[in-house]
Amino acid sequence: MKKRSNSRGTPSADGDHPPAYKSGAASAPATPTKERRGSDNGTNSAGAQRKRKEEIAKTFVIVNERPVDDISLDFFYKPHTITLLAVSVLAVMYTAFVRNETNVDDNLWAGLLCIVFFFLIISVLALPNGPFTRPHPAFWRILFGCSVLYLLSLQFLMFQNYPTIRSIFYWIDPKLKNFHIDMEKEYGVNCTDISWDRVKGHLDVFAWGHFLGWAFKAILIRHMGILWAISVMWEITEITFAHLLPNFIECWWDALILDVIICNGLGIYVGLWICKMLEMREYKWASIKDISTTTGKIKRAMLQFTPESWTAIRWLDPKSTAMRFAAVIQLVIFWQVTELNTFFLKHIFEMPPDHFIVIGRLIFIGLFVAPSVRQYYVYVTDTRCKRVGTQCWVYGAIMVSEAILCIKNGKELFERTQAINIVLWLSIQVIISVAFVAVAVLWQQRQLKKETSLPTKRKNQSPAISPSPSPSKGNLTPQKEKKVK
């Protein structure tokens, strides 16, 4: 059976840098190397500087376009560019000559879908993999292509007026003409009526969405302090913008108990439990060609949709610098902006929560944020990574573009608020972020002190042991020890 070594890795001693990914026979070192200048610092300094540059370049390549190790089925990973070109052209030619062209709207749809189709094919051929390779690098390249198309669409909509944008949405789905935002379900009425039927009515599909969403966030971030900071701060965000978005108005027991404690809390717990199970798992992959049984082959094929390896994450540690401290706070605030964009887009352009555009955007953002967070983590924690990853850059552009689109088309909505409210909201966000991150650092400092004090106590309490090694324990013989020295 073909096996590969455990590639999960562990953080470095100072916790600042994640383990390097192996690429074939070569791999980047686990921790940044420091240049040593001796007496002959002419050759040594130039060599160390060249080695440092190679490490920096290799680290960015690994996080931006991670190669695939130990390929089992070569056919699925070899380039088939000529075959793909021929099949694509034939499919488009057949569709163009056979389809009915009497309906103008159908013709426009077909032309747009053909543009998207060929752009995604080019994405598979040209765009980078990103930090993930499972189930297949082509999946992440297509997702990256979708993100570029979405970003370009936002740029186009940014230069249209509100009626034009609404007309585009009506063209996509004419049923939107019959929906108005005041038709949404109200949650903040009759708060004194706390009955089982009332509570059961609030545990709708959105409650399950809360739970699953926070479990997914926990798998992405993998830090309890940051997750609880985002959870608490989001409830404050809802209170701040409740006068603008009516569905933010909730009863105290709905916001505090159902949302924060039950849905968010259980989601965080389940997500971190999954992370713990994946981190403890030993990753040894066998080639599907080396598996004899049909059941084993099917199981191996299904496992292709699981992570190839699982890296322990440490956003903060007792030796965190001020820049990393600020980067984590920035992550928390950007997460709030991303969540706000979801509700403002839905409210300003009047779409029901279960509309396919809203659900499709949520699924897309959830998938695309995974490689973006990974690239942001490497950029923040690894001193060898001098550039942010491409996926992370595009996601940042998408987040800002959505916010600009909301502000531009929701002028009447935002005129109801005052600048002091925004300033207070941002101030509270920063204060809570700093407080949660500071508590996380202090907690890890306390844990580090406990870990360092335990060996000292055991050493003081242990009985005296003869210094002579015992050959039966597999120690080196005195001759070998001398040779090693």
XYZ file of C-alpha atoms in Angstrom:
485
model
C 0.000 0.000 0.000
C 1.303 3.388 -0.984
C 1.432 5.702 2.011
C 2.454 9.260 2.599
C 3.805 10.727 5.774
C 1.799 12.774 8.204
C 1.655 16.256 6.701
C -0.412 17.991 9.332
C 2.581 19.508 11.048
C 2.672 21.587 14.194
C 3.395 25.238 14.794
C 6.942 26.362 15.351
C 8.250 26.879 18.837
C 7.278 30.533 18.953
C 3.927 29.863 17.315
C 4.433 32.603 14.769
C 4.710 30.495 11.653
C 2.674 27.592 10.295
C 4.445 24.506 9.041
C 5.568 24.578 5.466
C 3.808 22.528 2.842
C 5.850 19.954 1.004
C 6.052 20.260 -2.739
C 7.477 17.074 -4.151
C 10.938 16.529 -2.738
C 11.494 20.163 -1.846
C 9.852 22.006 0.995
C 10.178 25.394 2.608
C 11.726 25.466 6.085
C 9.325 25.471 9.019
C 10.593 28.729 10.486
C 12.217 31.784 8.933
C 15.973 31.609 8.901
C 18.053 34.448 10.199
C 21.186 35.531 8.394
C 24.417 34.909 10.251
C 27.253 37.297 9.551
C 30.641 35.975 10.409
C 34.129 37.092 9.581
C 33.721 36.141 5.930
C 30.461 37.979 5.509
C 31.126 38.530 1.812
C 30.247 35.068 0.493
C 28.153 33.958 3.460
C 26.047 37.130 3.513
C 25.355 36.966 -0.220
C 24.475 33.271 0.018
C 22.213 33.816 3.015
C 20.493 36.714 1.290
C 19.951 34.659 -1.844
C 18.589 31.787 0.247
C 16.263 34.177 2.048
C 14.889 35.479 -1.260
C 14.319 31.924 -2.479
C 12.407 31.091 0.727
C 10.226 34.193 0.346
C 9.437 33.369 -3.284
C 8.744 29.718 -2.466
C 6.429 30.606 0.439
C 4.257 32.843 -1.754
C 4.101 30.231 -4.507
C 2.971 27.556 -2.043
C 0.182 29.686 -0.548
C -0.909 31.136 -3.906
C -0.629 28.025 -6.083
C -0.096 24.961 -3.964
C 1.148 22.008 -6.024
C -0.420 18.563 -5.796
C 1.667 15.892 -4.073
C 1.527 12.131 -4.689
C -0.833 12.067 -7.662
C -2.603 8.701 -7.864
C -4.461 9.001 -11.184
C -2.279 10.913 -13.617
C -5.096 11.319 -16.156
C -7.042 13.748 -13.943
C -4.010 15.981 -13.353
C -2.351 16.028 -16.770
C -3.141 19.004 -19.027
C -5.670 18.250 -21.782
C -5.720 21.697 -23.372
C -6.224 20.617 -26.999
C -9.005 18.189 -26.074
C -10.684 20.841 -23.914
C -10.485 23.408 -26.715
C -11.976 21.012 -29.266
C -14.839 19.903 -27.005
C -15.646 23.507 -26.000
C -15.725 24.813 -29.557
C -17.843 21.891 -30.793
C -20.317 22.311 -27.925
C -20.697 26.042 -28.588
C -21.046 25.509 -32.343
C -23.735 22.884 -31.852
C -25.671 25.073 -29.409
C -25.366 28.171 -31.603
C -26.713 26.442 -34.735
C -29.421 24.282 -33.153
C -31.105 26.578 -30.606
C -34.170 28.735 -31.316
C -33.250 32.424 -31.701
C -36.703 34.013 -31.829
C -36.670 35.229 -28.198
C -34.356 38.194 -27.578
C -34.117 37.569 -23.829
C -33.128 33.956 -24.389
C -30.480 35.084 -26.883
C -28.998 37.495 -24.338
C -28.977 34.793 -21.679
C -27.293 32.332 -24.017
C -24.624 34.871 -24.973
C -23.870 35.719 -21.324
C -23.693 32.057 -20.339
C -21.304 31.400 -23.220
C -19.042 34.221 -21.982
C -19.083 32.778 -18.456
C -18.453 29.283 -19.822
C -15.333 30.253 -21.749
C -14.038 32.494 -18.961
C -14.255 29.614 -16.484
C -12.419 27.345 -18.935
C -9.667 29.947 -19.182
C -9.695 30.103 -15.364
C -9.001 26.362 -15.175
C -6.091 26.778 -17.591
C -4.544 30.001 -16.296
C -5.562 30.944 -12.748
C -3.659 29.694 -9.664
C -4.852 26.849 -7.441
C -4.688 28.783 -4.210
C -3.787 27.100 -0.904
C -6.136 24.099 -1.372
C -6.021 21.162 -3.781
C -8.940 18.954 -2.647
C -11.135 17.671 -4.209
C -9.296 18.955 -7.289
C -7.351 22.152 -8.109
C -9.752 22.787 -11.015
C -12.571 23.335 -8.499
C -10.687 26.161 -6.771
C -9.632 27.666 -10.106
C -13.261 27.752 -11.234
C -14.248 29.314 -7.899
C -11.523 31.927 -8.379
C -12.864 32.598 -11.878
C -16.362 33.073 -10.436
C -14.960 35.570 -7.934
C -13.327 37.588 -10.719
C -16.607 37.615 -12.678
C -18.504 38.686 -9.556
C -16.001 41.485 -8.897
C -16.308 42.723 -12.498
C -20.119 42.605 -12.200
C -19.957 44.758 -9.070
C -17.769 47.262 -10.899
C -20.328 47.412 -13.731
C -23.271 47.894 -11.348
C -21.379 50.620 -9.522
C -21.725 52.880 -12.582
C -25.462 52.285 -13.059
C -28.279 54.132 -11.342
C -30.723 52.448 -9.011
C -33.622 51.991 -11.510
C -31.238 50.386 -14.011
C -29.957 47.926 -11.422
C -33.510 47.068 -10.398
C -34.402 46.524 -14.062
C -31.473 44.101 -14.385
C -32.731 42.117 -11.401
C -36.271 42.136 -12.831
C -34.848 40.789 -16.101
C -33.115 38.000 -14.196
C -36.237 37.188 -12.153
C -39.529 38.981 -13.005
C -41.060 37.734 -9.716
C -39.032 40.339 -7.815
C -41.494 43.002 -8.993
C -44.076 41.560 -6.587
C -41.810 41.605 -3.518
C -41.232 44.502 -1.144
C -38.910 44.497 1.840
C -41.713 45.324 4.318
C -43.163 41.854 3.617
C -40.415 40.182 5.663
C -41.137 38.431 8.948
C -40.932 40.632 12.061
C -39.040 39.305 15.084
C -39.069 42.236 17.524
C -42.776 42.448 18.390
C -44.587 41.388 21.586
C -41.314 40.634 23.401
C -43.137 40.008 26.675
C -44.897 37.022 25.140
C -42.378 34.275 25.927
C -44.219 31.047 25.242
C -43.027 27.757 23.825
C -45.000 28.305 20.617
C -43.411 31.744 20.209
C -39.915 30.409 20.787
C -40.582 27.487 18.450
C -41.708 29.942 15.780
C -38.377 31.758 16.027
C -36.464 28.500 15.554
C -37.038 28.609 11.810
C -34.728 27.981 8.870
C -32.733 31.103 9.783
C -31.877 29.614 13.176
C -30.429 26.566 11.434
C -28.626 28.957 9.121
C -27.119 30.654 12.183
C -25.933 27.324 13.573
C -24.452 25.995 10.332
C -22.919 29.364 9.507
C -21.100 29.605 12.816
C -19.923 26.005 12.599
C -18.420 26.858 9.206
C -16.844 30.045 10.595
C -15.307 28.037 13.422
C -13.742 25.626 10.921
C -12.284 28.565 9.014
C -10.975 30.696 11.917
C -10.306 27.966 14.545
C -9.884 30.400 17.438
C -12.515 30.580 20.167
C -11.611 34.117 21.297
C -11.901 35.586 17.794
C -15.145 33.696 17.155
C -16.815 34.920 20.330
C -15.601 38.456 19.594
C -17.291 38.325 16.184
C -20.460 36.821 17.709
C -20.844 39.457 20.432
C -19.898 42.317 18.143
C -22.456 41.241 15.553
C -25.272 41.588 18.068
C -24.014 45.108 18.818
C -23.954 45.761 15.069
C -27.589 44.670 14.796
C -28.576 47.045 17.600
C -26.662 49.926 15.955
C -28.277 49.483 12.521
C -31.721 48.351 13.720
C -33.229 51.735 12.773
C -32.099 51.149 9.184
C -32.805 47.421 8.800
C -36.128 46.359 10.381
C -35.190 42.662 10.488
C -32.368 43.582 12.913
C -35.010 44.424 15.544
C -35.184 41.418 17.865
C -36.395 40.672 21.354
C -33.734 40.480 24.043
C -34.273 36.766 24.598
C -34.076 36.126 20.858
C -30.788 37.999 20.456
C -29.102 36.895 23.677
C -30.344 33.351 24.253
C -31.413 31.970 20.879
C -28.781 33.702 18.737
C -25.638 34.165 20.869
C -25.840 31.271 23.330
C -27.739 28.534 21.481
C -27.230 29.000 17.723
C -23.859 30.769 17.703
C -22.484 28.994 20.768
C -23.421 25.501 19.606
C -22.143 26.285 16.114
C -18.779 27.428 17.496
C -18.534 24.351 19.726
C -19.366 21.905 16.928
C -17.012 23.644 14.486
C -14.083 23.624 16.909
C -14.828 19.984 17.779
C -14.594 19.087 14.087
C -11.297 20.979 13.886
C -9.980 19.041 16.872
C -10.944 15.723 15.307
C -9.300 16.649 12.005
C -6.161 17.875 13.774
C -5.807 14.625 15.716
C -6.302 12.491 12.618
C -3.236 10.866 11.032
C -3.193 11.575 7.319
C -1.840 8.594 5.363
C -3.143 8.429 1.829
C -3.074 5.270 -0.291
C -3.287 5.337 -4.062
C -6.643 4.200 -5.419
C -4.738 1.943 -7.833
C -3.191 0.072 -4.888
C -6.581 -0.703 -3.284
C -7.899 -4.110 -4.365
C -11.481 -4.090 -3.079
C -14.333 -2.184 -4.712
C -15.533 -0.894 -1.342
C -12.066 0.411 -0.586
C -11.893 2.204 -3.944
C -15.280 3.864 -3.346
C -14.242 4.902 0.152
C -10.983 6.365 -1.161
C -12.891 8.262 -3.851
C -15.205 9.761 -1.217
C -12.230 10.704 0.956
C -10.994 12.830 -1.939
C -13.539 15.416 -0.742
C -11.895 15.625 2.702
C -8.816 17.726 3.569
C -5.461 16.406 2.395
C -3.851 17.609 5.622
C -4.824 19.723 8.616
C -2.526 22.438 9.921
C -2.754 23.653 13.501
C -3.677 27.347 13.555
C -2.324 29.883 16.037
C -3.406 33.429 15.299
C -1.919 34.770 18.525
C 0.727 33.714 20.987
C 2.486 35.344 23.957
C 5.158 36.787 21.635
C 2.740 38.348 19.153
C 3.870 41.660 17.709
C 1.747 44.792 17.533
C 1.308 44.308 13.782
C -0.166 40.845 14.231
C -2.367 42.158 17.025
C -3.694 44.845 14.654
C -4.115 42.327 11.816
C -6.377 40.110 13.942
C -8.471 43.138 14.944
C -8.718 44.049 11.276
C -9.943 40.523 10.495
C -12.736 40.857 13.066
C -13.887 44.242 11.706
C -13.749 43.085 8.067
C -15.904 40.114 9.019
C -18.538 42.506 10.370
C -18.477 44.484 7.112
C -18.954 41.286 5.095
C -21.967 40.313 7.197
C -23.432 43.816 6.906
C -23.086 43.733 3.113
C -25.331 40.665 3.024
C -28.207 42.396 4.799
C -27.838 45.802 3.152
C -27.718 44.324 -0.374
C -30.847 42.301 0.344
C -32.640 45.315 1.858
C -31.643 48.024 -0.621
C -32.393 45.975 -3.743
C -35.444 44.303 -2.120
C -34.958 40.572 -2.332
C -36.529 37.861 -0.163
C -34.094 35.986 2.114
C -34.703 32.702 0.306
C -34.151 34.089 -3.206
C -31.680 32.162 -5.343
C -29.480 35.270 -5.805
C -29.191 35.738 -2.021
C -28.589 32.024 -1.345
C -26.145 31.745 -4.259
C -24.138 34.719 -3.032
C -23.971 33.289 0.507
C -22.695 29.923 -0.778
C -20.179 31.625 -3.051
C -18.854 33.944 -0.334
C -18.662 31.037 2.125
C -16.582 28.941 -0.283
C -14.365 31.763 -1.508
C -13.624 33.078 1.969
C -11.946 29.744 2.878
C -8.807 30.186 0.719
C -8.852 33.930 1.438
C -8.683 33.405 5.215
C -5.907 30.840 4.776
C -3.857 33.246 2.657
C -4.494 36.070 5.119
C -3.347 33.863 7.990
C -0.082 32.984 6.240
C 0.504 36.644 5.336
C -0.060 37.718 8.952
C 1.880 34.971 10.740
C 4.736 34.025 8.380
C 7.477 36.637 8.026
C 8.659 34.994 4.822
C 5.373 35.831 3.057
C 5.712 39.427 1.846
C 2.627 39.546 -0.403
C -1.003 38.779 0.269
C -2.419 35.917 -1.790
C -4.391 36.565 -4.988
C -7.646 35.110 -3.647
C -7.401 37.253 -0.524
C -6.767 40.362 -2.630
C -9.814 39.689 -4.827
C -11.997 39.021 -1.789
C -10.928 42.332 -0.245
C -11.877 44.101 -3.477
C -15.265 42.329 -3.479
C -15.980 43.334 0.120
C -15.164 47.009 -0.514
C -17.083 47.048 -3.817
C -20.210 45.650 -2.164
C -20.004 48.273 0.571
C -19.610 51.085 -2.006
C -22.562 49.727 -4.009
C -24.733 49.727 -0.870
C -23.754 53.273 0.132
C -24.229 54.636 -3.415
C -27.698 53.144 -3.914
C -28.908 53.508 -0.330
C -28.413 57.239 0.136
C -31.961 57.755 1.377
C -31.521 54.878 3.798
C -28.205 56.082 5.178
C -29.450 59.669 5.493
C -31.572 58.524 8.440
C -28.543 57.746 10.521
C -26.123 60.187 12.081
C -22.367 60.274 11.819
C -22.087 59.938 15.597
C -23.756 56.510 15.415
C -21.192 55.259 12.901
C -18.326 56.672 14.973
C -19.679 55.018 18.125
C -20.144 51.728 16.297
C -16.587 51.741 14.966
C -15.241 52.728 18.398
C -17.133 49.899 20.114
C -15.947 47.464 17.443
C -12.313 48.425 18.017
C -12.624 48.367 21.818
C -14.270 44.943 21.933
C -11.833 43.559 19.364
C -8.850 44.797 21.346
C -10.340 43.449 24.578
C -11.043 39.971 23.199
C -7.680 39.722 21.441
C -5.854 40.952 24.563
C -7.663 38.372 26.704
C -6.699 35.668 24.196
C -3.029 36.684 24.402
C -3.103 36.760 28.214
C -4.773 33.340 28.275
C -2.072 31.868 26.060
C 0.619 33.482 28.214
C -0.923 31.771 31.228
C -1.046 28.437 29.404
C 2.605 28.830 28.374
C 3.642 29.456 31.969
C 1.822 26.303 33.053
C 3.523 24.253 30.347
C 6.973 25.560 31.272
C 6.431 25.106 35.015
C 5.300 21.464 34.770
C 8.664 20.041 33.561
C 10.472 21.971 36.308
C 8.211 20.539 38.994
C 8.580 17.024 37.657
C 12.343 17.407 37.521
C 12.484 18.552 41.155
C 10.171 15.762 42.305
C 11.830 12.937 40.315
C 14.317 10.637 42.134
C 17.979 10.625 41.274
C 18.751 8.563 38.198
C 22.073 7.108 37.268
C 23.608 9.107 34.414
C 24.932 5.994 32.703
C 22.739 4.986 29.740
C 21.177 1.586 29.582
C 21.903 -0.380 26.402
C 18.544 -2.141 26.686
C 16.676 1.182 26.188
C 18.101 1.680 22.745
C 20.539 4.417 23.705
C 23.712 5.069 21.772
C 26.825 3.237 22.831
C 29.698 5.341 24.246
C 31.647 4.875 20.998
C 28.771 6.223 18.904
C 28.224 9.119 21.292
C 31.871 10.070 20.913
C 31.570 9.848 17.147
C 28.493 12.051 17.105
C 30.211 14.674 19.250
